[in-house]
Coordinates of N, CA and C in Angstrom, one line a residue:
X1 N 18.5 -12.5 8.6 CA 17.3 -12.5 7.8 C 16.6 -11.2 8.0
X2 N 16.1 -10.6 6.9 CA 15.4 -9.3 6.9 C 14.0 -9.5 7.7
X3 N 13.7 -8.6 8.5 CA 12.5 -8.6 9.3 C 11.5 -7.5 8.9
X4 N 10.4 -7.9 8.4 CA 9.4 -7.0 7.9 C 8.1 -7.0 8.8
X5 N 7.8 -5.9 9.4 CA 6.7 -5.8 10.3 C 5.4 -5.6 9.6
X6 N 4.3 -6.2 10.1 CA 3.0 -6.0 9.6 C 2.1 -5.5 10.8
X7 N 1.6 -4.3 10.6 CA 0.8 -3.7 11.7 C -0.7 -4.2 11.6
X8 N -1.2 -4.7 12.7 CA -2.6 -5.0 12.8 C -3.3 -4.0 13.6
X9 N -4.3 -3.4 13.0 CA -5.3 -2.4 13.7 C -6.6 -3.2 13.9
X10 N -7.4 -2.7 14.9 CA -8.7 -3.3 15.0 C -9.5 -3.1 13.7
X11 N -9.8 -4.2 13.0 CA -10.5 -4.2 11.8 C -9.6 -4.5 10.6
X12 N -8.3 -4.7 10.8 CA -7.5 -5.2 9.7 C -7.9 -6.5 9.2
X13 N -7.9 -6.7 7.9 CA -8.4 -8.0 7.3 C -7.2 -8.8 6.6
X14 N -6.3 -8.1 6.1 CA -5.3 -8.7 5.2 C -3.9 -8.8 5.9
X15 N -3.9 -8.7 7.2 CA -2.6 -8.7 7.8 C -1.9 -10.1 7.7
X16 N -2.7 -11.2 7.8 CA -2.1 -12.5 7.7 C -1.7 -12.8 6.3
X17 N -2.4 -12.3 5.3 CA -2.0 -12.4 3.9 C -0.7 -11.7 3.6
X18 N -0.6 -10.5 4.2 CA 0.7 -9.7 4.0 C 1.8 -10.5 4.6
X19 N 1.6 -11.0 5.9 CA 2.7 -11.7 6.5 C 3.1 -13.0 5.8
X20 N 2.1 -13.6 5.2 CA 2.4 -14.8 4.4 C 3.2 -14.5 3.2
X21 N 2.9 -13.3 2.5 CA 3.7 -12.9 1.3 C 5.1 -12.6 1.7
X22 N 5.3 -12.0 2.9 CA 6.7 -11.7 3.4 C 7.4 -13.0 3.6
X23 N 6.7 -14.0 4.2 CA 7.4 -15.3 4.4 C 7.7 -16.0 3.1
X24 N 6.9 -15.9 2.1 CA 7.1 -16.6 0.9 C 8.4 -16.1 0.2
X25 N 8.8 -14.8 0.4 CA 10.0 -14.4 -0.3 C 11.2 -14.6 0.5
X26 N 11.1 -15.1 1.7 CA 12.3 -15.5 2.5 C 12.6 -14.5 3.6
X27 N 11.7 -13.6 3.9 CA 11.9 -12.6 5.0 C 11.1 -13.1 6.2
X28 N 11.4 -12.5 7.3 CA 10.7 -12.9 8.5 C 9.6 -11.9 8.8
X29 N 8.3 -12.3 8.8 CA 7.2 -11.4 9.2 C 7.2 -11.2 10.7
X30 N 7.0 -10.0 11.1 CA 7.0 -9.6 12.5 C 5.6 -9.0 12.7
X31 N 4.8 -9.6 13.6 CA 3.5 -9.0 13.9 C 3.6 -7.9 14.8
X32 N 3.1 -6.7 14.4 CA 3.0 -5.5 15.3 C 1.6 -5.1 15.6
X33 N 1.4 -4.6 16.7 CA 0.0 -4.3 17.2 C -0.1 -2.8 17.3
X34 N -1.3 -2.3 16.9 CA -1.6 -0.8 16.8 C -1.3 -0.1 18.1
X35 N -1.4 -0.8 19.3 CA -1.1 -0.2 20.6 C 0.3 -0.2 21.0
X36 N 1.2 -0.9 20.2 CA 2.6 -0.9 20.5 C 3.2 0.6 20.4
X37 N 4.2 0.8 21.1 CA 4.9 2.1 20.9 C 6.2 2.0 20.3
X38 N 6.6 0.8 19.7 CA 7.8 0.7 19.0 C 7.6 -0.3 17.8
X39 N 8.6 -0.3 16.9 CA 8.5 -1.1 15.7 C 9.3 -2.4 15.9
X40 N 9.8 -2.7 17.1 CA 10.5 -3.9 17.3 C 11.8 -4.1 16.4
X41 N 12.3 -3.0 16.0 CA 13.6 -3.0 15.2 C 13.4 -3.7 13.9
X42 N 12.3 -3.6 13.3 CA 12.1 -4.3 12.0 C 12.8 -3.5 10.9
X43 N 13.0 -4.1 9.7 CA 13.7 -3.5 8.6 C 12.8 -2.8 7.6
X44 N 11.5 -3.1 7.7 CA 10.5 -2.5 6.8 C 9.1 -2.7 7.4
X45 N 8.1 -2.0 7.0 CA 6.8 -2.2 7.6 C 5.7 -2.2 6.5
X46 N 4.7 -3.0 6.7 CA 3.5 -3.0 5.8 C 2.3 -2.7 6.6
X47 N 1.5 -1.7 6.1 CA 0.2 -1.4 6.7 C -0.8 -2.1 5.8
X48 N -1.5 -3.2 6.3 CA -2.3 -4.0 5.4 C -3.7 -3.4 5.2
X49 N -4.4 -4.1 4.3 CA -5.8 -3.7 4.0 C -6.8 -4.1 5.1
X50 N -8.0 -3.5 5.0 CA -9.0 -3.8 5.9 C -9.9 -2.6 6.2
X51 N -10.4 -2.5 7.4 CA -11.3 -1.4 7.8 C -10.9 -1.0 9.2
X52 N -9.7 -0.4 9.4 CA -9.2 -0.1 10.7 C -10.2 0.8 11.5
X53 N -10.4 0.4 12.7 CA -11.3 1.1 13.6 C -12.7 1.3 12.9
X54 N -13.1 0.3 12.0 CA -14.4 0.3 11.4 C -14.5 1.4 10.4
X55 N -13.4 2.1 10.0 CA -13.5 3.2 9.1 C -14.4 4.3 9.6
X56 N -14.6 4.4 10.9 CA -15.4 5.4 11.5 C -14.8 6.8 11.2
X57 N -15.5 7.8 11.1 CA -15.1 9.2 10.7 C -14.8 9.1 9.2
X58 N -13.7 8.5 8.8 CA -13.4 8.1 7.4 C -12.3 7.2 7.4
X59 N -12.0 6.5 6.3 CA -11.0 5.4 6.3 C -9.7 5.9 6.7
X60 N -9.1 5.3 7.7 CA -7.8 5.6 8.2 C -7.6 6.8 9.1
X61 N -8.8 7.5 9.3 CA -8.7 8.8 10.1 C -8.3 8.6 11.5
X62 N -8.8 7.5 12.1 CA -8.5 7.2 13.5 C -7.2 6.5 13.7
X63 N -6.8 5.7 12.7 CA -5.5 5.0 12.8 C -4.3 5.9 12.9
X64 N -4.4 7.1 12.3 CA -3.3 7.9 12.3 C -2.9 8.3 13.8
X65 N -3.8 8.2 14.7 CA -3.5 8.5 16.1 C -3.2 7.3 17.0
X66 N -3.1 6.1 16.3 CA -2.7 4.9 17.1 C -1.3 5.1 17.6
X67 N -1.0 4.5 18.8 CA 0.3 4.7 19.5 C 1.5 4.3 18.6
X68 N 1.3 3.3 17.8 CA 2.5 2.8 16.9 C 2.8 3.8 15.8
X69 N 1.9 4.7 15.5 CA 2.1 5.5 14.3 C 3.1 6.6 14.6
X70 N 3.3 7.0 15.8 CA 4.4 7.9 16.1 C 5.8 7.4 15.7
X71 N 6.0 6.1 16.1 CA 7.3 5.5 15.8 C 7.4 5.2 14.3
X72 N 6.2 4.9 13.6 CA 6.3 4.7 12.2 C 6.6 5.9 11.4
X73 N 6.0 7.0 11.8 CA 6.2 8.3 11.1 C 7.7 8.7 11.2
X74 N 8.3 8.6 12.4 CA 9.7 8.9 12.6 C 10.6 8.0 11.7
X75 N 10.3 6.7 11.7 CA 11.1 5.8 11.0 C 11.0 6.0 9.5
X76 N 9.7 6.2 9.0 CA 9.5 6.5 7.6 C 10.3 7.7 7.1
X77 N 10.2 8.8 8.0 CA 10.9 10.0 7.6 C 12.5 9.8 7.6
X78 N 12.9 8.7 8.4 CA 14.3 8.4 8.4 C 14.7 7.5 7.3
X79 N 13.8 7.0 6.5 CA 14.1 6.2 5.3 C 13.7 4.7 5.4
X80 N 13.0 4.3 6.4 CA 12.5 2.9 6.6 C 11.5 2.7 5.4
X81 N 11.7 1.6 4.7 CA 10.7 1.2 3.7 C 9.3 0.9 4.3
X82 N 8.3 1.5 3.8 CA 6.9 1.4 4.3 C 6.0 1.2 3.1
X83 N 5.1 0.1 3.1 CA 4.1 -0.1 2.1 C 2.7 -0.1 2.7
X84 N 1.9 0.8 2.2 CA 0.5 0.8 2.6 C -0.4 0.2 1.6
X85 N -1.2 -0.8 1.9 CA -2.0 -1.5 0.9 C -3.5 -1.1 1.2
X86 N -4.2 -0.5 0.3 CA -5.6 -0.2 0.4 C -5.9 0.6 1.7
X87 N -6.4 0.0 2.8 CA -6.6 0.8 4.0 C -5.3 1.3 4.5
X88 N -4.2 0.6 4.3 CA -2.9 1.1 4.6 C -2.5 2.4 3.9
X89 N -2.9 2.4 2.6 CA -2.7 3.6 1.8 C -3.5 4.8 2.3
X90 N -4.7 4.5 2.7 CA -5.6 5.5 3.3 C -5.0 6.1 4.6
X91 N -4.4 5.2 5.4 CA -3.8 5.6 6.6 C -2.6 6.5 6.3
X92 N -1.8 6.1 5.3 CA -0.6 6.9 5.0 C -0.9 8.3 4.5
X93 N -2.1 8.4 3.8 CA -2.5 9.7 3.4 C -3.0 10.5 4.6
X94 N -3.7 9.9 5.5 CA -4.2 10.6 6.7 C -3.1 11.0 7.6
X95 N -2.0 10.3 7.5 CA -0.8 10.6 8.4 C 0.1 11.6 7.7
X96 N -0.2 11.9 6.4 CA 0.5 12.9 5.6 C 1.9 12.4 5.3
X97 N 2.2 11.1 5.4 CA 3.4 10.5 4.8 C 3.3 10.5 3.3
X98 N 2.1 10.4 2.8 CA 1.8 10.5 1.4 C 0.8 11.6 1.1
X99 N 0.9 12.2 -0.1 CA 0.0 13.3 -0.5 C -1.4 12.8 -0.9
X100 N -2.3 13.7 -0.9 CA -3.6 13.4 -1.4 C -4.5 12.8 -0.3
X101 N -5.7 12.3 -0.8 CA -6.7 11.7 0.1 C -7.5 10.7 -0.7
X102 N -8.3 10.0 0.1 CA -9.2 9.0 -0.5 C -10.6 9.3 -0.2
X103 N -11.5 9.2 -1.2 CA -12.9 9.4 -0.9 C -13.6 8.2 -1.6
X104 N -15.0 8.1 -1.4 CA -15.7 7.0 -1.9 C -15.6 6.9 -3.5
X105 N -15.6 5.7 -3.9 CA -15.5 5.4 -5.4 C -16.6 6.3 -6.1
X106 N -16.2 6.7 -7.3 CA -17.1 7.6 -8.1 C -18.5 7.1 -8.2
X107 N -18.6 5.8 -8.4 CA -20.0 5.1 -8.6 C -20.6 4.8 -7.3
X108 N -20.0 5.1 -6.1 CA -20.5 4.9 -4.8 C -20.8 3.4 -4.5
X109 N -20.1 2.5 -5.1 CA -20.3 1.1 -4.8 C -19.0 0.4 -4.6
X110 N -19.1 -0.7 -3.8 CA -17.8 -1.5 -3.6 C -17.4 -2.1 -4.9
X111 N -16.1 -2.1 -5.2 CA -15.6 -2.8 -6.4 C -14.7 -3.9 -6.0
X112 N -14.8 -5.0 -6.6 CA -14.0 -6.2 -6.4 C -13.7 -6.9 -7.7
X113 N -12.5 -6.8 -8.2 CA -12.1 -7.4 -9.5 C -10.6 -7.5 -9.6
X114 N -10.2 -8.3 -10.7 CA -8.8 -8.3 -11.0 C -8.5 -7.0 -11.8
X115 N -7.5 -6.3 -11.4 CA -7.2 -5.0 -12.0 C -5.9 -4.9 -12.7
X116 N -5.9 -4.4 -13.9 CA -4.6 -4.2 -14.6 C -4.0 -2.8 -14.2
X117 N -2.7 -2.8 -13.9 CA -2.0 -1.6 -13.5 C -0.8 -1.5 -14.5
X118 N -0.4 -0.2 -14.7 CA 0.8 0.0 -15.4 C 1.9 0.6 -14.5
X119 N 3.1 0.0 -14.6 CA 4.2 0.5 -13.7 C 4.7 1.8 -14.3
X120 N 4.6 2.8 -13.5 CA 5.1 4.2 -13.9 C 6.5 4.5 -13.3
X121 N 6.8 4.0 -12.1 CA 8.0 4.3 -11.4 C 8.6 3.0 -10.8
X122 N 9.7 2.5 -11.4 CA 10.3 1.2 -10.9 C 11.6 1.5 -10.1
X123 N 11.6 2.6 -9.5 CA 12.8 3.0 -8.7 C 12.6 3.0 -7.2
X124 N 11.3 2.7 -6.7 CA 11.1 2.8 -5.3 C 11.5 1.5 -4.6
X125 N 11.5 1.5 -3.3 CA 11.9 0.3 -2.5 C 10.9 -0.9 -2.8
X126 N 9.7 -0.6 -3.2 CA 8.7 -1.6 -3.4 C 8.4 -1.9 -4.8
X127 N 9.0 -1.3 -5.8 CA 8.7 -1.5 -7.2 C 9.9 -1.8 -8.1
X128 N 11.0 -2.0 -7.5 CA 12.3 -2.0 -8.3 C 12.5 -3.3 -9.1
X129 N 11.7 -4.3 -8.9 CA 11.8 -5.5 -9.7 C 10.8 -5.6 -10.8
X130 N 10.1 -4.5 -11.0 CA 9.2 -4.4 -12.2 C 9.9 -3.6 -13.3
X131 N 9.4 -3.7 -14.5 CA 10.0 -2.9 -15.6 C 9.1 -1.7 -15.8
X132 N 9.6 -0.5 -16.1 CA 8.8 0.7 -16.3 C 8.0 0.4 -17.6
X133 N 6.7 0.7 -17.5 CA 5.7 0.5 -18.5 C 5.1 -0.9 -18.5
X134 N 5.6 -1.8 -17.7 CA 5.0 -3.1 -17.6 C 3.6 -3.1 -17.1
X135 N 2.8 -4.0 -17.6 CA 1.4 -4.1 -17.1 C 1.3 -5.3 -16.2
X136 N 0.7 -5.2 -15.1 CA 0.5 -6.3 -14.1 C -0.9 -6.4 -13.7
X137 N -1.3 -7.5 -13.2 CA -2.7 -7.7 -12.7 C -2.7 -8.2 -11.3
X138 N -3.4 -7.4 -10.4 CA -3.6 -7.8 -9.0 C -5.0 -7.5 -8.6
X139 N -5.5 -8.1 -7.6 CA -6.9 -7.9 -7.1 C -7.1 -6.5 -6.6
X140 N -8.3 -6.0 -6.8 CA -8.8 -4.7 -6.3 C -10.1 -4.9 -5.5
X141 N -10.2 -4.4 -4.3 CA -11.4 -4.5 -3.5 C -11.5 -3.3 -2.5
X142 N -12.4 -2.4 -2.8 CA -12.5 -1.3 -1.9 C -13.8 -0.5 -2.2
X143 N -14.1 0.4 -1.3 CA -15.3 1.3 -1.5 C -14.8 2.8 -1.4
X144 N -13.7 3.0 -0.7 CA -13.2 4.3 -0.6 C -11.8 4.4 -1.3
X145 N -11.8 4.2 -2.6 CA -10.6 4.0 -3.3 C -10.3 5.1 -4.3
X146 N -11.1 6.2 -4.3 CA -10.9 7.2 -5.3 C -9.9 8.2 -4.8
X147 N -8.7 8.2 -5.5 CA -7.6 9.1 -5.0 C -7.9 10.5 -5.6
X148 N -7.8 11.5 -4.7 CA -8.0 12.9 -5.1 C -6.8 13.7 -4.5
X149 N -6.6 14.8 -5.2 CA -5.7 15.9 -4.7 C -5.9 17.1 -5.5
X150 N -5.5 18.3 -5.1 CA -5.6 19.4 -5.9 C -4.7 19.4 -7.1
X151 N -4.9 20.2 -8.1 CA -4.2 20.2 -9.3 C -2.7 20.4 -9.1
X152 N -2.4 21.3 -8.2 CA -0.9 21.6 -7.9 C -0.2 20.4 -7.4
X153 N -0.9 19.6 -6.5 CA -0.3 18.4 -5.9 C -0.2 17.3 -7.0
X154 N -1.2 17.2 -7.8 CA -1.2 16.2 -8.9 C 0.0 16.5 -9.8
X155 N 0.1 17.8 -10.2 CA 1.2 18.2 -11.0 C 2.6 17.9 -10.4
X156 N 2.7 18.1 -9.1 CA 3.9 17.8 -8.4 C 4.2 16.3 -8.4
X157 N 3.2 15.5 -8.1 CA 3.4 14.0 -8.2 C 3.9 13.6 -9.5
X158 N 3.2 14.1 -10.6 CA 3.6 13.8 -12.0 C 5.0 14.3 -12.3
X159 N 5.3 15.5 -11.9 CA 6.6 16.1 -12.3 C 7.8 15.5 -11.6
X160 N 7.5 15.0 -10.4 CA 8.6 14.3 -9.6 C 8.7 12.8 -9.8
X161 N 7.8 12.3 -10.7 CA 7.8 10.9 -10.9 C 7.3 10.1 -9.8
X162 N 6.4 10.6 -9.0 CA 6.0 10.0 -7.8 C 4.7 9.2 -7.9
X163 N 4.2 9.1 -9.2 CA 3.1 8.2 -9.5 C 3.8 6.9 -9.8
X164 N 3.5 5.9 -9.0 CA 4.2 4.6 -9.1 C 3.4 3.6 -10.0
X165 N 2.1 3.6 -9.7 CA 1.2 2.7 -10.5 C 0.0 3.5 -11.0
X166 N -0.4 3.2 -12.2 CA -1.6 3.8 -12.8 C -2.6 2.8 -13.2
X167 N -3.9 3.0 -13.0 CA -4.9 2.0 -13.5 C -4.9 2.0 -15.0
X168 N -5.1 0.8 -15.6 CA -5.5 0.7 -17.0 C -7.0 0.4 -17.0
X169 N -7.8 1.4 -17.3 CA -9.2 1.3 -17.1 C -9.6 1.7 -15.7
X170 N -9.8 3.0 -15.5 CA -10.0 3.6 -14.2 C -11.3 3.0 -13.5
X171 N -11.1 2.3 -12.4 CA -12.3 1.6 -11.8 C -13.1 2.5 -10.8
X172 N -12.6 3.6 -10.4 CA -13.2 4.3 -9.3 C -13.2 5.9 -9.4
X173 N -12.7 6.4 -10.6 CA -12.6 7.8 -10.7 C -11.4 8.5 -10.2
X174 N -10.4 7.7 -9.8 CA -9.2 8.3 -9.2 C -8.6 9.4 -10.2
X175 N -8.1 10.5 -9.6 CA -7.6 11.5 -10.5 C -6.4 11.0 -11.3
X176 N -6.4 11.3 -12.5 CA -5.3 10.9 -13.5 C -5.0 9.4 -13.4
X177 N -6.0 8.6 -13.1 CA -5.9 7.1 -13.1 C -4.8 6.6 -12.1
X178 N -4.6 7.4 -11.0 CA -3.6 7.1 -10.1 C -4.0 5.9 -9.2
X179 N -3.2 4.8 -9.1 CA -3.5 3.7 -8.2 C -2.5 3.6 -7.1
X180 N -1.3 4.2 -7.3 CA -0.3 4.2 -6.2 C 0.7 5.3 -6.4
X181 N 1.2 5.8 -5.2 CA 2.2 6.9 -5.3 C 3.3 6.6 -4.2
X182 N 4.3 7.5 -4.3 CA 5.4 7.4 -3.3 C 5.7 8.7 -2.7
X183 N 6.4 8.7 -1.7 CA 6.9 10.0 -1.1 C 8.1 10.5 -1.9
X184 N 8.7 11.6 -1.6 CA 9.8 12.2 -2.4 C 11.0 11.3 -2.3
X185 N 11.2 10.6 -1.2 CA 12.4 9.8 -1.0 C 12.3 8.5 -1.6
X186 N 11.0 8.0 -1.9 CA 10.8 6.7 -2.6 C 10.8 5.5 -1.7
X187 N 10.8 5.7 -0.4 CA 10.8 4.6 0.6 C 9.4 4.3 1.0
X188 N 8.4 5.2 0.9 CA 7.0 5.0 1.3 C 6.2 4.9 0.1
X189 N 5.4 3.8 0.0 CA 4.6 3.6 -1.2 C 3.2 3.2 -0.7
X190 N 2.2 3.8 -1.3 CA 0.8 3.4 -1.1 C 0.1 2.9 -2.4
X191 N -0.7 1.9 -2.2 CA -1.3 1.2 -3.4 C -2.7 0.8 -3.0
X192 N -3.7 1.1 -3.8 CA -5.1 0.6 -3.5 C -5.3 -0.8 -3.8
X193 N -4.9 -1.4 -4.9 CA -5.1 -2.8 -5.1 C -4.2 -3.7 -4.2
X194 N -4.3 -5.0 -4.2 CA -3.8 -5.9 -3.2 C -2.7 -6.8 -3.8
X195 N -1.5 -6.5 -3.8 CA -0.4 -7.4 -4.3 C -0.3 -8.7 -3.5
X196 N -0.7 -8.6 -2.2 CA -0.5 -9.8 -1.3 C -1.5 -10.9 -1.6
X197 N -2.5 -10.6 -2.5 CA -3.4 -11.6 -2.9 C -3.0 -12.2 -4.3
X198 N -1.8 -11.9 -4.8 CA -1.3 -12.4 -6.1 C 0.1 -12.8 -6.0
X199 N 0.3 -13.7 -5.0 CA 1.7 -14.2 -4.8 C 1.9 -15.7 -4.9
X200 N 0.8 -16.4 -5.1 CA 0.9 -17.9 -5.2 C 0.1 -18.4 -6.4
X201 N 0.8 -19.2 -7.2 CA 0.1 -19.8 -8.3 C -1.1 -20.6 -7.8
X202 N -2.2 -20.4 -8.5 CA -3.4 -21.2 -8.1 C -4.4 -20.3 -7.2
X203 N -4.0 -19.2 -6.8 CA -4.8 -18.4 -5.9 C -4.9 -16.9 -6.4
X204 N -4.1 -16.5 -7.4 CA -4.1 -15.1 -7.8 C -5.1 -14.9 -8.9
X205 N -5.0 -13.7 -9.6 CA -5.9 -13.4 -10.7 C -5.9 -14.5 -11.8
X206 N -7.0 -14.8 -12.3 CA -7.2 -15.9 -13.3 C -6.6 -17.2 -12.9
X207 N -6.5 -17.4 -11.6 CA -6.1 -18.7 -11.0 C -4.6 -18.9 -10.9
X208 N -3.8 -18.1 -11.6 CA -2.4 -18.3 -11.7 C -1.5 -17.1 -11.5
X209 N -2.1 -15.9 -11.4 CA -1.3 -14.7 -11.4 C -0.5 -14.5 -10.1
X210 N 0.7 -14.2 -10.3 CA 1.6 -13.9 -9.2 C 2.3 -12.6 -9.3
X211 N 1.7 -11.7 -10.0 CA 2.3 -10.4 -10.3 C 2.6 -9.6 -9.0
X212 N 1.9 -9.9 -7.9 CA 2.1 -9.1 -6.7 C 3.4 -9.5 -6.0
X213 N 3.9 -10.6 -6.3 CA 5.1 -11.1 -5.5 C 6.3 -10.2 -5.6
X214 N 6.4 -9.5 -6.7 CA 7.6 -8.6 -6.8 C 7.6 -7.4 -5.9
X215 N 6.4 -7.0 -5.4 CA 6.4 -6.0 -4.4 C 7.4 -6.4 -3.2
X216 N 7.2 -7.7 -2.8 CA 7.9 -8.1 -1.6 C 9.4 -8.5 -1.9
X217 N 9.6 -9.1 -3.1 CA 11.0 -9.3 -3.5 C 11.8 -8.0 -3.7
X218 N 11.0 -7.0 -4.2 CA 11.7 -5.7 -4.4 C 12.2 -5.1 -3.0
X219 N 11.3 -5.2 -2.0 CA 11.6 -4.7 -0.7 C 12.8 -5.5 -0.1
X220 N 12.7 -6.9 -0.2 CA 13.8 -7.7 0.3 C 15.1 -7.4 -0.4
X221 N 15.1 -7.2 -1.7 CA 16.3 -6.9 -2.4 C 16.9 -5.5 -2.0
X222 N 16.0 -4.6 -1.7 CA 16.4 -3.2 -1.3 C 17.1 -3.4 0.1
X223 N 16.5 -4.2 1.0 CA 17.1 -4.3 2.3 C 18.4 -5.1 2.3
X224 N 18.5 -6.1 1.4 CA 19.8 -6.8 1.3 C 20.9 -5.9 0.7
X225 N 20.5 -5.1 -0.2 CA 21.5 -4.2 -0.9 C 22.0 -3.1 0.1
X226 N 21.1 -2.7 1.0 CA 21.4 -1.7 2.0 C 22.4 -2.2 3.1
X227 N 22.3 -3.5 3.3 CA 23.2 -4.1 4.3 C 24.4 -4.7 3.7

């Protein structure tokens, strides 16, 4: 059985939800702690949403120095599938596994809504079960969700097809409507909205949305194909 680790930092909120999504698709969730110095030989890792270390300094800035991040960076650079959701995306940017940075939303207020996204890249480890151009709906909830980068970096992301998801109706001022990106290898993905909250009928967007489930089946399929 594929083993997918979920890292809990002080202040993580959605670690249990991410672990539940992993279990729903038939993989084994493995709880990892920020102070660990190894990844317990998992096959993939999720950095969940929340407010790690209280978002002191700025979101994700302290987490990049957590003991477990050394092992994570080495594994990600070696090809391990890694998904950062919301605060996890912020941590991946701070760690420089992903390009760009996150600042406060353009309107300076917390946003919480069901958000439509367009799939731009369906070749990553976490998006391969979506169709290119498909529109999906997953919950969005953040205050520091405005993705920024200089024009050269944005052009590079666009030119290399590394924009994975784009907002339909930009909720926070993110540059070029970017909601999620990947690294050059396609194994590390960051996304501001929360697919782990749209995996069970009766609890997702509009009461029945399960569009987030394919993030986790995509990863599981990638792992099974690799083995």
